Coordinates of C-alpha atoms in Angstrom, one line a residue:
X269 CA 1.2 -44.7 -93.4
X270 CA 2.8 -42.8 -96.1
X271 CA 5.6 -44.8 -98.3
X272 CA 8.0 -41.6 -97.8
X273 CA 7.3 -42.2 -94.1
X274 CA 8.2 -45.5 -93.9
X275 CA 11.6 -44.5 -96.2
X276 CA 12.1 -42.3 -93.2
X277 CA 11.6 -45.0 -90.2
X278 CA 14.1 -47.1 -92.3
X279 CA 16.8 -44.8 -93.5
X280 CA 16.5 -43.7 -89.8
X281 CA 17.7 -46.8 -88.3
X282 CA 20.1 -47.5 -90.9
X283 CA 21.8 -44.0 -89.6
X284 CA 22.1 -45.3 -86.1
X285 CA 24.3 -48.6 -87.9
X286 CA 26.1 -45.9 -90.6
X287 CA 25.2 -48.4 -93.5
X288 CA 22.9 -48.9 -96.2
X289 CA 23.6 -50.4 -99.4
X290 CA 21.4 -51.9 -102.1
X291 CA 20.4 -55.6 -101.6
X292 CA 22.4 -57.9 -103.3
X293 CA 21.8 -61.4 -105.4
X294 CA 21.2 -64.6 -104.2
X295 CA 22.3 -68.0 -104.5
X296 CA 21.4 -70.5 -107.0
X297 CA 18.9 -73.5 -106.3
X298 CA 16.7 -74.0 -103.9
X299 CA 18.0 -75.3 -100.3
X300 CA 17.3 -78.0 -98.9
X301 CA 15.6 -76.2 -95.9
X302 CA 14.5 -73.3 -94.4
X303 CA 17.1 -73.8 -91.3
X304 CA 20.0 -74.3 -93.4
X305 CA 19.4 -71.6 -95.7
X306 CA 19.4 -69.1 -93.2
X307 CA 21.4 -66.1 -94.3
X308 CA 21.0 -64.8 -90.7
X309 CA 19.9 -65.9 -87.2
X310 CA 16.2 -64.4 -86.7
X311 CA 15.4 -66.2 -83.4
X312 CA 15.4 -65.1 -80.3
X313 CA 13.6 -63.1 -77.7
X314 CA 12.3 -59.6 -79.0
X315 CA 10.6 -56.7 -78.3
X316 CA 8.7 -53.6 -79.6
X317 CA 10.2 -50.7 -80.0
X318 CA 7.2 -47.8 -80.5
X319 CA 8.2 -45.3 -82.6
X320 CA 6.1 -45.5 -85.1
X321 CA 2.5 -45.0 -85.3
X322 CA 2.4 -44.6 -81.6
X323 CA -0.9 -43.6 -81.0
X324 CA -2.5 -46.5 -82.7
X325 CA -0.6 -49.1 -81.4
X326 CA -0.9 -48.0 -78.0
X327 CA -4.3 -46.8 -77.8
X328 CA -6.6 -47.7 -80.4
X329 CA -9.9 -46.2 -79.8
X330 CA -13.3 -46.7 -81.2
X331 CA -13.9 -45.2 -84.4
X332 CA -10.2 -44.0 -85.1
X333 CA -9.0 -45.9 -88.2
X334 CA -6.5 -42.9 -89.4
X335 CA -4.0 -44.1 -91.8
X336 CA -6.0 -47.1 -93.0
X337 CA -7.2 -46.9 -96.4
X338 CA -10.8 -48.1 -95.9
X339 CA -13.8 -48.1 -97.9
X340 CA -16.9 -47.4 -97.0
X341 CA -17.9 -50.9 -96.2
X342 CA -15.1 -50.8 -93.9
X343 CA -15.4 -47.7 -92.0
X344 CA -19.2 -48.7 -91.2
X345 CA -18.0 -51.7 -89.3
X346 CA -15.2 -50.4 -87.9
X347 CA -17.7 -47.4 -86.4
X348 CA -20.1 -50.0 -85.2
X349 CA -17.5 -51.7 -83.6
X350 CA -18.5 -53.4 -80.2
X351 CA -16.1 -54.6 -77.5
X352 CA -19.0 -56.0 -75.5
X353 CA -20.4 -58.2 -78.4
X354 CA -16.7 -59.6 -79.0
X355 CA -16.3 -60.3 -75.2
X356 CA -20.0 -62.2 -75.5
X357 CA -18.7 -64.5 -78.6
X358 CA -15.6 -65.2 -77.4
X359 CA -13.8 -63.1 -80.5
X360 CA -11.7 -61.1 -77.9
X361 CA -8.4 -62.2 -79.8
X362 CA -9.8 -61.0 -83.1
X363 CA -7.7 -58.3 -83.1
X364 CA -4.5 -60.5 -82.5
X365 CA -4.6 -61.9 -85.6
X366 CA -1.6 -62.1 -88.5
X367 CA -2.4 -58.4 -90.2
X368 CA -2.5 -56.9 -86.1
X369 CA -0.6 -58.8 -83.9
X370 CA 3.3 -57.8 -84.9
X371 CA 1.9 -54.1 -84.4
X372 CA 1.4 -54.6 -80.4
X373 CA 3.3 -53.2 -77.8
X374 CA 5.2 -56.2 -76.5
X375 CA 7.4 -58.9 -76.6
X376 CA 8.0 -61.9 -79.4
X377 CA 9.9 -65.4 -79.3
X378 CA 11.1 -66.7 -82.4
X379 CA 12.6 -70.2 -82.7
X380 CA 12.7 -73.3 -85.2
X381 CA 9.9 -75.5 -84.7
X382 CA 11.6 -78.0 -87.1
X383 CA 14.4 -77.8 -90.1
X384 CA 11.2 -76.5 -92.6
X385 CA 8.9 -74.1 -89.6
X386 CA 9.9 -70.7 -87.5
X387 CA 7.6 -70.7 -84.6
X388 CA 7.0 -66.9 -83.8
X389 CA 5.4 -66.9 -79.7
X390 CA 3.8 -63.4 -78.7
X391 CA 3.7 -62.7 -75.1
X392 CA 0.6 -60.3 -76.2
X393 CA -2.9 -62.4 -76.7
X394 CA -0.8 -66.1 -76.7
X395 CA -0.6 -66.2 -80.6
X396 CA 1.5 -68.4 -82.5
X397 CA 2.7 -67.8 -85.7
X398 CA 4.1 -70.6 -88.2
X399 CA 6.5 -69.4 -90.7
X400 CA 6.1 -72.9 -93.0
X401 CA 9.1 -72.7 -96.2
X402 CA 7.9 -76.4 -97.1
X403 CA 4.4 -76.4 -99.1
X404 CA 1.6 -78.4 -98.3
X405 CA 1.4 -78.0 -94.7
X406 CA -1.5 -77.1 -92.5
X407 CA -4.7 -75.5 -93.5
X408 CA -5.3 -72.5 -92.4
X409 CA -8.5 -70.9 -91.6
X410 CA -8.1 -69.4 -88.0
X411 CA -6.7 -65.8 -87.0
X412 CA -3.5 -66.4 -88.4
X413 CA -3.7 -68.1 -91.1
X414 CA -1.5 -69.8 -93.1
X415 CA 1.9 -68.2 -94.1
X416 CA 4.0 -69.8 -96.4
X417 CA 8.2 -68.2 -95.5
X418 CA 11.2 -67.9 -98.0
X419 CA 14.6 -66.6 -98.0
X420 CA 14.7 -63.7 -100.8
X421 CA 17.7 -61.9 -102.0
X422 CA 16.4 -59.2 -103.8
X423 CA 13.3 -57.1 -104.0
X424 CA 10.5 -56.7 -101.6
X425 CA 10.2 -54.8 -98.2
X426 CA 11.2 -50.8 -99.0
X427 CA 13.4 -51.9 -102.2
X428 CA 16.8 -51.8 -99.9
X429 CA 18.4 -53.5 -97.0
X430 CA 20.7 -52.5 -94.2
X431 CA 23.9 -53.8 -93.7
X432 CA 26.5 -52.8 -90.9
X433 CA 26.7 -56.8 -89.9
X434 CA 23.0 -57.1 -90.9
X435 CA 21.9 -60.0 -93.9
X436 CA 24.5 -61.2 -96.2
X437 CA 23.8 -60.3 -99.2
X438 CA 20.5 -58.2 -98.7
X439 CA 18.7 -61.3 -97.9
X440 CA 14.9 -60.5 -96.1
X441 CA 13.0 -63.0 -94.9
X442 CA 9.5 -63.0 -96.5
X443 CA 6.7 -64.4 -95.4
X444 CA 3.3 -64.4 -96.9
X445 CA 0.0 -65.3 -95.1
X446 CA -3.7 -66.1 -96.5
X447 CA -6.5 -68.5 -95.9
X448 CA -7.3 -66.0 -92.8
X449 CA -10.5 -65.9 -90.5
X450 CA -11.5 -62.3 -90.8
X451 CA -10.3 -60.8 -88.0
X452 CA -9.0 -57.0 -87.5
X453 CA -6.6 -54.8 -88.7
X454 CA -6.5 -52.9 -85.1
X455 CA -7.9 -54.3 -81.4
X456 CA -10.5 -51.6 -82.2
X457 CA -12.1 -53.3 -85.0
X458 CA -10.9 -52.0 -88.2
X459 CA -11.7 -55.2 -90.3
X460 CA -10.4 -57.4 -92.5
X461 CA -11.8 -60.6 -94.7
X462 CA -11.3 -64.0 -95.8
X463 CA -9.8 -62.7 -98.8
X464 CA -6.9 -60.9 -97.5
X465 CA -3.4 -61.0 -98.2
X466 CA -0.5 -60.2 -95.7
X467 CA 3.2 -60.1 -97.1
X468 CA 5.8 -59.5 -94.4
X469 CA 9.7 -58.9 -95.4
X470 CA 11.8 -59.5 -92.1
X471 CA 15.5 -57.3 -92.2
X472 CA 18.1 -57.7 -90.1
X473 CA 20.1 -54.3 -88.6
X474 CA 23.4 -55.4 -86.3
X475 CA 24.4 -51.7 -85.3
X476 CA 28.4 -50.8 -83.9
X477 CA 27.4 -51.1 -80.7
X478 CA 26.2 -55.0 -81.0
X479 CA 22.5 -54.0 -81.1
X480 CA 20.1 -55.7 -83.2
X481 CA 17.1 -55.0 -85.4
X482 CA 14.4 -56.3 -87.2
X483 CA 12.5 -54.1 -89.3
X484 CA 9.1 -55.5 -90.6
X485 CA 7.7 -54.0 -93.5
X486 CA 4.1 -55.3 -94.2
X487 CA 1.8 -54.7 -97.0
X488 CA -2.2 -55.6 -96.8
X489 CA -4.3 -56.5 -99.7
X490 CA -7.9 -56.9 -98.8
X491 CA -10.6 -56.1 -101.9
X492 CA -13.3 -56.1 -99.6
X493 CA -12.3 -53.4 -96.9
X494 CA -9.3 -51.6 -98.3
X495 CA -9.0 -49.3 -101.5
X496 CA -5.5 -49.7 -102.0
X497 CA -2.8 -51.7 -100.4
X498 CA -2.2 -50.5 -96.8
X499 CA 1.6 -50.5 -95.9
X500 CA 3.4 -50.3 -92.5
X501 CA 6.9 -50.7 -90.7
X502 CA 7.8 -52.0 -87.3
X503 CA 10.8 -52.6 -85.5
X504 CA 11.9 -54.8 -83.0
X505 CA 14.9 -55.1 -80.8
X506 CA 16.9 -58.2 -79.7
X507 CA 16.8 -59.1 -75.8
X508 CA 20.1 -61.3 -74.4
X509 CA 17.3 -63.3 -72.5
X510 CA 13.5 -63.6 -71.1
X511 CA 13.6 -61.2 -68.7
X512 CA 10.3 -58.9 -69.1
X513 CA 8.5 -62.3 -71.2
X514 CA 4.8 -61.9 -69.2
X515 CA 2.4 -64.0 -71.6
X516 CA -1.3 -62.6 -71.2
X517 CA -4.4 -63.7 -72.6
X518 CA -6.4 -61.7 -75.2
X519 CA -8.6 -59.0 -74.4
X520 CA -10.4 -56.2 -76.3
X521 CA -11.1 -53.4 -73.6

């Protein structure tokens, strides 16, 4: 997805609010934690909203990898792709990983697993995510690896927040995730190695009308598969509850 494209999903949404301004500075020293530091509330129940790259998100077919810089390496495994052969291994949640699984059609559940740890909950595949703003936690080395969260006041996602109630100051909420099991960049196999990198910047959109927003910008760096960074946007909406929360298991067909 084009960088003028994604400009567009969120200058778009910034419309709906009637606000955009530049992202401001931040405050000095570190904080004592992750909860406390919280320049706005991110958990919550959420859900897709698919209006952007529709047609992958919602039916991602064999062999269709449009969008995705790939190399050559990478487009040769993605065309041999086998749903059958995951099914076998048990790798049907490969493509529910960390780089893929913010991308589904679906609903998310974010809360504070401690002072120092955001728990993100997917209804689609079961995943958990751990958004860990303490170091030297965990280990990684499964699907979604081990993302490391920080509060950031300037810089990162599309170079500009959204205000209109949204973060004080500008803020984001960045997240950064390595130490992966290669895994997929789509549920139809488009892969990814042990050497990628995911960074995620989290912003927060409160429109007029008490709506709320979070726009995920994402960036992919992956030597072995991808010839350049691959960069994409999602948004999410706020729910006032659980209703339409259906957990279901992984599954590649």
């Amino acid at each position: 997805m084009k960088r003028s494209a994604l400009i567009g999903v969120v200058v778009l949404l910034a419309t709906l609010s009637g606000h955009a301004q530049g992202r401001g500075g931040g405050r000095g020293g570190p904080p004592p934690t992750g909860r406390v530091a919280a320049p706005f509330d991110v958990t919550g129940y959420w859900v897709s909203v698919v209006s952007e790259d529709w047609r992958w998100r919602m039916f991602p077919n064999k062999g269709d990898y449009g969008g995705i810089p790939l190399n050559a390496e990478g487009r040769k495994i993605a065309d041999a792709w086998d749903p059958a052969k995951d099914e076998a291994a048990g790798d049907q949640c490969k493509g529910y990983s960390a780089p893929s699984v913010m991308s589904f059609p679906g609903r998310f559940h974010i809360t504070w697993q401690d002072d120092q740890t955001l728990k993100v909950e997917t209804d689609a595949g079961r995943q958990t995510r751990l958004f860990r703003f303490a170091a030297g936690q965990a280990a990684g080395g499964d699907l979604q690896g081990l993302s490391d969260a920080e509060w950031e006041s300037q810089g990162g996602g599309l170079g500009f927040a959204i205000a209109g109630g949204g973060a004080r100051g500008g803020a984001s909420l960045k997240v950064t995730t390595k130490n992966l099991r290669p895994g997929y960049l789509r549920r139809n196999g488009v892969p990814y190695s042990a050497n990628a990198k995911l960074t995620e910047y989290y912003d927060l959109i409160k429109e007029a009308n008490g709506d709320t927003y979070l726009v995920l910008t994402s960036t992919i760096e992956d030597p072995m598969y991808l010839t350049q960074p691959w960069i994409t946007a999602v948004h999410f909406k706020k729910q006032a509850d659980a209703v339409g929360w259906n957990p279901a298991p992984c599954a590649v067909r």
